[in-house]
GROMACS .gro file of C-alpha atoms in nm:
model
  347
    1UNK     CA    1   1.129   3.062   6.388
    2UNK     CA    2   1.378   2.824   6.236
    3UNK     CA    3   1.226   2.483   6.195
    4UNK     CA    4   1.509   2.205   6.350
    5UNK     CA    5   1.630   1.981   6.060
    6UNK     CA    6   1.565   1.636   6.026
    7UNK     CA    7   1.826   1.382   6.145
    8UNK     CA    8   1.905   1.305   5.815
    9UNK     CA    9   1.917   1.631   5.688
   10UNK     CA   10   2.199   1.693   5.955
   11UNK     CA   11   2.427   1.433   5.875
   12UNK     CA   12   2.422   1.560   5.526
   13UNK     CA   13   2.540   1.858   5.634
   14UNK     CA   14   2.775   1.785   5.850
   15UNK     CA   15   2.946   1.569   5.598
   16UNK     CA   16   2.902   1.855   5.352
   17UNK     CA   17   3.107   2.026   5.630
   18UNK     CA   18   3.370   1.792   5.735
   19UNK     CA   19   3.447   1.659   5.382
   20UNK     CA   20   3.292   1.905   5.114
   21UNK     CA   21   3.551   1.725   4.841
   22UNK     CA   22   3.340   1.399   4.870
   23UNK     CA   23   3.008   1.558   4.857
   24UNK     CA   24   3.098   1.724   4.597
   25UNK     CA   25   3.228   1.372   4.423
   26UNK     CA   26   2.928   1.190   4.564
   27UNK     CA   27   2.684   1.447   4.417
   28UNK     CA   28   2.860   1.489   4.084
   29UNK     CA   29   2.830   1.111   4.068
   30UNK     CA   30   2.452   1.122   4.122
   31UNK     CA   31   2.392   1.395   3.864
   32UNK     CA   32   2.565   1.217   3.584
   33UNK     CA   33   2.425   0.908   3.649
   34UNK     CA   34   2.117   1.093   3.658
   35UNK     CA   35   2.179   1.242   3.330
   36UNK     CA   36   2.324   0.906   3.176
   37UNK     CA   37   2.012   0.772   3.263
   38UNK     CA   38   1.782   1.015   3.090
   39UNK     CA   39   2.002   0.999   2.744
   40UNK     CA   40   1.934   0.614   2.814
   41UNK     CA   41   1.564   0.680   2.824
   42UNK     CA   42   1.584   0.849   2.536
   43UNK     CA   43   1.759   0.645   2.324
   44UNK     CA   44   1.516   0.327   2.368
   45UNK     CA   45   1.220   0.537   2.362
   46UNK     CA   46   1.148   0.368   2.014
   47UNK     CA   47   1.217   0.046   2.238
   48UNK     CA   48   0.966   0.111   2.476
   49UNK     CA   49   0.701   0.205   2.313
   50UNK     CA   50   0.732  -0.107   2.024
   51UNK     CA   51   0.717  -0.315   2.374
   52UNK     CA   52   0.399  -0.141   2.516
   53UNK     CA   53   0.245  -0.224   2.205
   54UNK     CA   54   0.366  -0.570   2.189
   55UNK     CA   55   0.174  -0.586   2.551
   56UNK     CA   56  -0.137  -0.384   2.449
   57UNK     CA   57  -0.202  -0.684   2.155
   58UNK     CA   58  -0.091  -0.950   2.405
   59UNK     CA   59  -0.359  -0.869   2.626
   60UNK     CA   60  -0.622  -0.848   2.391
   61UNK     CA   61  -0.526  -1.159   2.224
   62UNK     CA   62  -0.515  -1.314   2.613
   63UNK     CA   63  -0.902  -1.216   2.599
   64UNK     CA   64  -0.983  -1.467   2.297
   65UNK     CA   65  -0.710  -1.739   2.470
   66UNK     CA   66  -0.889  -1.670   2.757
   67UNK     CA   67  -1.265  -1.791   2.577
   68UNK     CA   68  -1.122  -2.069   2.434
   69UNK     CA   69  -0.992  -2.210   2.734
   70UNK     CA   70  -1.375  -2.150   2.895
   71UNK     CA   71  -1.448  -2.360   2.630
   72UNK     CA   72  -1.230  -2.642   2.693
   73UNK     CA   73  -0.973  -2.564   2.504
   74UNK     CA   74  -0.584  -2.625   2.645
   75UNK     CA   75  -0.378  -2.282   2.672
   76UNK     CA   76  -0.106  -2.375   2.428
   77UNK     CA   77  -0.378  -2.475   2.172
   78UNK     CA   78  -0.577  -2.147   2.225
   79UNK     CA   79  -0.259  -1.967   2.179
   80UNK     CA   80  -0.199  -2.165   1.866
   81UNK     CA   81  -0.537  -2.114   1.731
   82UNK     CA   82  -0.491  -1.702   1.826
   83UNK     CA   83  -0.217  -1.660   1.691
   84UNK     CA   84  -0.280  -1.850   1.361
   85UNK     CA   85  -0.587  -1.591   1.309
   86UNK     CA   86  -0.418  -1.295   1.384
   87UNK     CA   87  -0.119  -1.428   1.128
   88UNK     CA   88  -0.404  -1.487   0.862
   89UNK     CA   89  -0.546  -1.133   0.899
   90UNK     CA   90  -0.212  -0.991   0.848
   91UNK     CA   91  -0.177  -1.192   0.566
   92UNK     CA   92  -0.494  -1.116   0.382
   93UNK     CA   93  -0.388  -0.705   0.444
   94UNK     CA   94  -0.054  -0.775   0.322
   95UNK     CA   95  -0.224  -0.947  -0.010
   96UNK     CA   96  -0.458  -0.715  -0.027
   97UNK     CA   97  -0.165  -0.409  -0.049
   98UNK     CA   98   0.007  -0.631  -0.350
   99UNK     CA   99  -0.206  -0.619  -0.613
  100UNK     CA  100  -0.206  -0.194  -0.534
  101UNK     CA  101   0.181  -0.172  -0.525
  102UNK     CA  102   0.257  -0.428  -0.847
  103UNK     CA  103  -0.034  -0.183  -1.027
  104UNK     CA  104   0.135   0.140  -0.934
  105UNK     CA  105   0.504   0.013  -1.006
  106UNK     CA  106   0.402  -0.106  -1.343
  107UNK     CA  107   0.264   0.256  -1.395
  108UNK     CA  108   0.555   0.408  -1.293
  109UNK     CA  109   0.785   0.172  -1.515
  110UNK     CA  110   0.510   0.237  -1.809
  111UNK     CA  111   0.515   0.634  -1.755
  112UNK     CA  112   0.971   0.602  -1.782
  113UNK     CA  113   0.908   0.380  -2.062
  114UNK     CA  114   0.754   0.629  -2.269
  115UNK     CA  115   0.967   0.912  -2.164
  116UNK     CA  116   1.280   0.758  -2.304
  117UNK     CA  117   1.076   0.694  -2.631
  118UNK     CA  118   1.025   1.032  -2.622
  119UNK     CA  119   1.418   1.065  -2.595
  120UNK     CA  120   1.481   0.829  -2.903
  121UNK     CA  121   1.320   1.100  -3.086
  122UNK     CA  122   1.563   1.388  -2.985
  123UNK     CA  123   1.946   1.492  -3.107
  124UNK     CA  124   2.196   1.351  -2.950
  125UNK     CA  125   2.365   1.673  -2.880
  126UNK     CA  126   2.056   1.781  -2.703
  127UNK     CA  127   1.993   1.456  -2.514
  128UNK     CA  128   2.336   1.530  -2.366
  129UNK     CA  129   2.315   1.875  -2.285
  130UNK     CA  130   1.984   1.827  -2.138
  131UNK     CA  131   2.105   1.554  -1.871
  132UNK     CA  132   2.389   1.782  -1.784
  133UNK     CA  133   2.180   2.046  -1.746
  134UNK     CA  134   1.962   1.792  -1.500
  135UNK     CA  135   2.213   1.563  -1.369
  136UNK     CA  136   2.402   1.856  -1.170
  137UNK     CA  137   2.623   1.704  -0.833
  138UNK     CA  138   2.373   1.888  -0.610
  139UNK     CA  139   2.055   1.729  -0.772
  140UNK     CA  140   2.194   1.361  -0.792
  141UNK     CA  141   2.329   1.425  -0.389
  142UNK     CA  142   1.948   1.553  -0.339
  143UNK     CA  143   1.820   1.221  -0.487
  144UNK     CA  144   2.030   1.021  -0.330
  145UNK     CA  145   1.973   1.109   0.002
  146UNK     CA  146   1.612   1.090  -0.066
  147UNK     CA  147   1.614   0.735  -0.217
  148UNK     CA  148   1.825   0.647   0.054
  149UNK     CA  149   1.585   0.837   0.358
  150UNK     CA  150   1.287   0.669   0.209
  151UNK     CA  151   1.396   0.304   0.188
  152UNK     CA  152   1.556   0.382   0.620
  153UNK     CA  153   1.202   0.448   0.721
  154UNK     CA  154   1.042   0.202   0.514
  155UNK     CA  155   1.299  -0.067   0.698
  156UNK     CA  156   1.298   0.071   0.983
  157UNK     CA  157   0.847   0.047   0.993
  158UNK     CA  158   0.918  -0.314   0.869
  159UNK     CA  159   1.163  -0.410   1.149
  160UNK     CA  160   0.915  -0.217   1.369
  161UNK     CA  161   0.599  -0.430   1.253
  162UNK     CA  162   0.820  -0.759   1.278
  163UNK     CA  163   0.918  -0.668   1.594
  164UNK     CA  164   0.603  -0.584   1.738
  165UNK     CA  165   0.473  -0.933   1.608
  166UNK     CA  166   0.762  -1.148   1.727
  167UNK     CA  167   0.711  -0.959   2.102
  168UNK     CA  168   0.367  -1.015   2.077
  169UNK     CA  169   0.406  -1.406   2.011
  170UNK     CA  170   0.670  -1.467   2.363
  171UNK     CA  171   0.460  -1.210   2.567
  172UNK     CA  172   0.132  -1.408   2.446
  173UNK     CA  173   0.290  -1.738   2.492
  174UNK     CA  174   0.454  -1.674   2.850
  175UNK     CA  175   0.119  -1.464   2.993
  176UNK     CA  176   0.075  -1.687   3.286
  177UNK     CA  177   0.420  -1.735   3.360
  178UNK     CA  178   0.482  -1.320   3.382
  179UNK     CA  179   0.199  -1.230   3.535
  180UNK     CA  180   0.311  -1.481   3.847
  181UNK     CA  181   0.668  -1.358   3.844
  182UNK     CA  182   0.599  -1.013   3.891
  183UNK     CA  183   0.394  -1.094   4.202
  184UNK     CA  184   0.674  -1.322   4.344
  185UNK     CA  185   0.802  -0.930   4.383
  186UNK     CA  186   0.554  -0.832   4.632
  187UNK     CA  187   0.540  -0.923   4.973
  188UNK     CA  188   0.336  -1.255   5.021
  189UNK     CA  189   0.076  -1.096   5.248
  190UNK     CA  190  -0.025  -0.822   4.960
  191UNK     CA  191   0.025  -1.082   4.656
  192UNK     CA  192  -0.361  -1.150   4.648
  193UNK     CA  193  -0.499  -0.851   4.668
  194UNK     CA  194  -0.248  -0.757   4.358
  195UNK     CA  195  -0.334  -1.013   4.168
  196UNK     CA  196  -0.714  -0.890   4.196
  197UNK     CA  197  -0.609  -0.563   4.088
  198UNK     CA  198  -0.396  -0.636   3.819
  199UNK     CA  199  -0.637  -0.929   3.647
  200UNK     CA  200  -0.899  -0.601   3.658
  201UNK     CA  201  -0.659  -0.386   3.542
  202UNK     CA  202  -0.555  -0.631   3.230
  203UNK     CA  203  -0.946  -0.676   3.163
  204UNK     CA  204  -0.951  -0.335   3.114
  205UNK     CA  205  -0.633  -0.332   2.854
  206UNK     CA  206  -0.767  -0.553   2.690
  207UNK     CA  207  -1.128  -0.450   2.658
  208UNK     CA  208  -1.002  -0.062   2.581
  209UNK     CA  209  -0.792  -0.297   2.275
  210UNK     CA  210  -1.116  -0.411   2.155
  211UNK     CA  211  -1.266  -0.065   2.176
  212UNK     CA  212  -1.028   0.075   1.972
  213UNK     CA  213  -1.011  -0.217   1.703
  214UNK     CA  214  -1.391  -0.182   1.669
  215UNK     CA  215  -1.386   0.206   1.607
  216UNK     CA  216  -1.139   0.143   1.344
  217UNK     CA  217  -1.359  -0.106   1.177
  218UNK     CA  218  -1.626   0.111   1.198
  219UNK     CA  219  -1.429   0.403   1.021
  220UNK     CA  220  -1.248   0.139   0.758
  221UNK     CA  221  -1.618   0.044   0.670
  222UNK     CA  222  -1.832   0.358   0.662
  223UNK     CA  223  -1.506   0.502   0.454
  224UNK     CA  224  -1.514   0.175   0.215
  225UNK     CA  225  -1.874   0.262   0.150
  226UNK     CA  226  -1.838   0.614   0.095
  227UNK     CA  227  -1.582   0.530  -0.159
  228UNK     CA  228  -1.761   0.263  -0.324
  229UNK     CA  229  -2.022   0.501  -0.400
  230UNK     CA  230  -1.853   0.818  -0.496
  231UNK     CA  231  -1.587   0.594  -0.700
  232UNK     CA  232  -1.278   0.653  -0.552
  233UNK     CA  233  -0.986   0.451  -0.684
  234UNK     CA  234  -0.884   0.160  -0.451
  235UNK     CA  235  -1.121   0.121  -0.195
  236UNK     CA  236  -1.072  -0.150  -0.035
  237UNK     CA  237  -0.710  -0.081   0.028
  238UNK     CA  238  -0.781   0.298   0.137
  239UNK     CA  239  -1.003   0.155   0.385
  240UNK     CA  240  -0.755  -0.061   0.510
  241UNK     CA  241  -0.566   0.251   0.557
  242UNK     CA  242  -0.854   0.411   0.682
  243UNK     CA  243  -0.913   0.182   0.940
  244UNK     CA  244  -0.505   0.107   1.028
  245UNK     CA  245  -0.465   0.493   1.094
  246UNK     CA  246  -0.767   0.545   1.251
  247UNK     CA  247  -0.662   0.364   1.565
  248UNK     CA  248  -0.490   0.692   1.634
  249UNK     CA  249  -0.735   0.890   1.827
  250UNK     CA  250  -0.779   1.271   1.723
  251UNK     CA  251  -0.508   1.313   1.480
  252UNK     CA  252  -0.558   0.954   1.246
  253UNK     CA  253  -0.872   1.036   1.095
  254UNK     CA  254  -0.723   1.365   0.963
  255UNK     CA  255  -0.463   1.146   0.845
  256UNK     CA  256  -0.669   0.922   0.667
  257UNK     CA  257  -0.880   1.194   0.514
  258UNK     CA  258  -0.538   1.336   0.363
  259UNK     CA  259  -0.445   0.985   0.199
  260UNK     CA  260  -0.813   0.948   0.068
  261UNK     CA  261  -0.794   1.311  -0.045
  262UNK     CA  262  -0.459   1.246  -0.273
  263UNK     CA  263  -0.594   0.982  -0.415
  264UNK     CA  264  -0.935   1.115  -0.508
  265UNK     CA  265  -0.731   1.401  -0.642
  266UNK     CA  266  -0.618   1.207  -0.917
  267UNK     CA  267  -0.976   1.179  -1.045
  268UNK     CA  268  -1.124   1.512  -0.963
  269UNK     CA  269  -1.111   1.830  -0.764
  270UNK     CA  270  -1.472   1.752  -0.660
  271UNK     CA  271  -1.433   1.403  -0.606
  272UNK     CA  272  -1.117   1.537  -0.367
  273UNK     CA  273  -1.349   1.801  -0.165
  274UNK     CA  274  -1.602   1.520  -0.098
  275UNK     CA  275  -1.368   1.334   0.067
  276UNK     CA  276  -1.270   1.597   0.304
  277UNK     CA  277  -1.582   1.701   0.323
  278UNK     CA  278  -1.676   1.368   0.439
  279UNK     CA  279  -1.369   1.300   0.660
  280UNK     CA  280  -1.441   1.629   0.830
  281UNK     CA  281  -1.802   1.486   0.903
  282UNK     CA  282  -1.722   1.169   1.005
  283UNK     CA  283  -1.442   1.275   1.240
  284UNK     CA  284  -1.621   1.465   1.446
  285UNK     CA  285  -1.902   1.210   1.443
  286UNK     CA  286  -1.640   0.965   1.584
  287UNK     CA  287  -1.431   1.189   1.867
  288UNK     CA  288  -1.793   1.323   1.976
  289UNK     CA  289  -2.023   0.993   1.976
  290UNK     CA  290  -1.867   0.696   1.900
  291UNK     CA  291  -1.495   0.668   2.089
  292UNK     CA  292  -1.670   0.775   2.422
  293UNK     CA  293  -1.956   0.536   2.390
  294UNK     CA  294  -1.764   0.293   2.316
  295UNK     CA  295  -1.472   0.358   2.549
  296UNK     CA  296  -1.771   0.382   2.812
  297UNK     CA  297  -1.897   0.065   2.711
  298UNK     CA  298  -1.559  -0.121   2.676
  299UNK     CA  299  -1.335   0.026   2.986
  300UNK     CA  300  -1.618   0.141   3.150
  301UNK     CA  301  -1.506   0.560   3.167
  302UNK     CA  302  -1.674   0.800   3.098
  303UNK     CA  303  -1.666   1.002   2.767
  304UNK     CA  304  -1.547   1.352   2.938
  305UNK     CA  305  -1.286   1.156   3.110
  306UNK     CA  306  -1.166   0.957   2.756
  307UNK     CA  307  -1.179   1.275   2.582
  308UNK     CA  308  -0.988   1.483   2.869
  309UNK     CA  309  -0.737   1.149   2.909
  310UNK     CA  310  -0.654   1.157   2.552
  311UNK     CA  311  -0.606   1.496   2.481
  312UNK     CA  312  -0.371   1.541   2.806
  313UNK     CA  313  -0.199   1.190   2.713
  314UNK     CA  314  -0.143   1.407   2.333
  315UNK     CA  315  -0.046   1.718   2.502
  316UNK     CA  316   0.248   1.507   2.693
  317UNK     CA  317   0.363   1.264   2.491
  318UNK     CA  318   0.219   1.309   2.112
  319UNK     CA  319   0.070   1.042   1.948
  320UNK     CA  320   0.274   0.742   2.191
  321UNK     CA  321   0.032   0.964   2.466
  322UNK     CA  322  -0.315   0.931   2.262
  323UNK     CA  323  -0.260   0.567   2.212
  324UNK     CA  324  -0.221   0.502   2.566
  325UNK     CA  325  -0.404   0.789   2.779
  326UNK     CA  326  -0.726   0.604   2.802
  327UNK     CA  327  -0.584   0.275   2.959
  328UNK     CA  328  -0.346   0.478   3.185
  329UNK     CA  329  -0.682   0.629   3.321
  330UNK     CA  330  -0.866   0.313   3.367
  331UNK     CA  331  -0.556   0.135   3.538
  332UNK     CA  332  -0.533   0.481   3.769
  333UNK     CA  333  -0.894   0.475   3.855
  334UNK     CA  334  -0.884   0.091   3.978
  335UNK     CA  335  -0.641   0.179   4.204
  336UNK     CA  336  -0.760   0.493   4.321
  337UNK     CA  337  -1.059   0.265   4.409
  338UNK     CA  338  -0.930  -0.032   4.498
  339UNK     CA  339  -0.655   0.137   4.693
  340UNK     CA  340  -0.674   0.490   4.782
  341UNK     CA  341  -1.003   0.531   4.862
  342UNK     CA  342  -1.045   0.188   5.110
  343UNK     CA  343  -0.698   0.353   5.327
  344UNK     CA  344  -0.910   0.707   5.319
  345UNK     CA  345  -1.214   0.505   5.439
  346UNK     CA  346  -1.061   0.352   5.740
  347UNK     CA  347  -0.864   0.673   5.861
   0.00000   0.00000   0.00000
């Protein structure tokens, strides 16, 4: 039996019918603005997510503007105080890295320094053959490039960072005045009950924010001790690194473990395996005990769900997906609850 079509569903067809050329304009139109707007998509992806994580540290900075206003405090002083703090630790890291790239460039300019002593010593005829022997068109394009690659993604993870911070500042600055505009969307009836949900929903950003700092302390301090013990060169700037990369859930502890492992290399092989050795450990130590507990704690989800939620949110979308799966979960489940389940309820 042939089920009669909808009444929209006929006109289509009729027009399809009557004027086939314009359909076929009309929906020719559609799919290239369709496909325009995924290459769109795709080109700001970068875009995107350097806003998300401009709003991610908004809303956990909100949290501390939030206290200090409970304490008295005006909101444009809080925000001055917040942001003044969060400027000072970035400063401290960024002194901290100095003293660790000055030490390794004078190494560097030391190590070329005595190779072209070494040079002085040599014939002149063999100087010359040897750099045209070195100093072939392929090998200098092959440098190039690479001097060139390397100092695009070093500018392009500054402009990144600087970005980042600079979205950060207007979002954290204009919280109050964003989160009423996007209610002056909704209907005036609903704009209550959506500003319930989304002041839960931010509370949970911002505590999962939180969360995630504190497991990266943890794992920039237990790895600061480890290397303080076992003597590996630099530690307090590895465990900055340690700590920076290990906001990355699943994949930046390996991460870490291979930039500890380099370095400890240039001591000893055994210094090296302890440090994987360790890594390995501590990693599982951290995806197993301490994320869920304290994702369970902070955004109050369980750890099956944070561990299912991130390695779905890394199955879809990489390491963008890890970052935010957990949130995205917690947001989902307050309006499942908030909103699904109440219209199920009353049915």
């Amino acid at each position: 039996m042939v089920r009669p079509r909808g009444r929209r569903g006929s006109r289509l067809v009729a027009q399809a019918s009557v004027h086939p050329f314009r359909f076929g304009l009309l929906a020719g139109a559609g799919a290239l603005v369709a496909y325009l707007g995924y290459r769109a998509l795709a080109e700001i992806t970068s875009i995107i997510v350097i806003l998300l994580a401009s709003a991610l540290l908004a809303v956990a900075q909100n949290r501390a503007v939030l206290a200090l206003r409970r304490r008295g405090m005006p909101r444009r002083a809080a925000v001055a105080v917040v942001l003044v703090v969060a400027l000072g630790l970035v400063v401290v890291a960024m002194l901290t890295f100095v003293p660790f790239v000055v030490d390794q460039v004078d190494g560097l300019l030391n190590a070329l320094s005595g190779y072209l002593d070494g040079l002085k010593g040599t014939q002149q005829d063999d100087l010359v053959d040897s750099l045209q022997q070195v100093l072939t068109p392929d090998r200098i394009r092959d440098v190039a490039s690479g001097v060139f690659g390397g100092a695009s993604a070093v500018a392009g993870v500054a402009v990144g960072v600087f970005s980042t911070l600079a979205l950060t500042l207007y979002l954290l600055a204009d919280f109050d005045h964003l989160s009423r505009a996007w209610l002056r969307l909704l209907p005036r009836s609903q704009r209550g009950r959506a500003a319930e949900i989304g002041d839960e929903i931010l509370t949970k950003i911002g505590a999962y924010v939180v969360g995630v700092l504190a497991v990266a302390a943890c794992a920039g301090t237990t790895a600061l001790l480890f290397m303080l013990v076992t003597g590996v060169p630099y530690p307090l700037v590895l465990a900055l690194v340690v700590a920076a990369l290990d906001m990355i859930p699943q994949v930046g502890a390996t991460l870490a473990a291979t930039v500890v492992a380099l370095v400890a290399l240039s001591e000893s092989l055994a210094l090296a395996l302890a440090a994987v050795a360790f890594f390995l450990v501590y990693q599982q130590i951290e995806n197993w005990l301490i994320y869920p507990r304290v994702m369970r704690q902070a955004v109050r989800v369980s750890g099956l769900a944070a561990i299912l939620s991130v390695l779905v949110g890394t199955a879809i979308a990489g390491v963008f997906g890890a970052l935010v799966a957990v949130p995205v979960y917690a947001a989902a489940q307050i309006v499942v609850r908030q909103v699904w389940l109440p219209r199920q309820d009353a049915r």
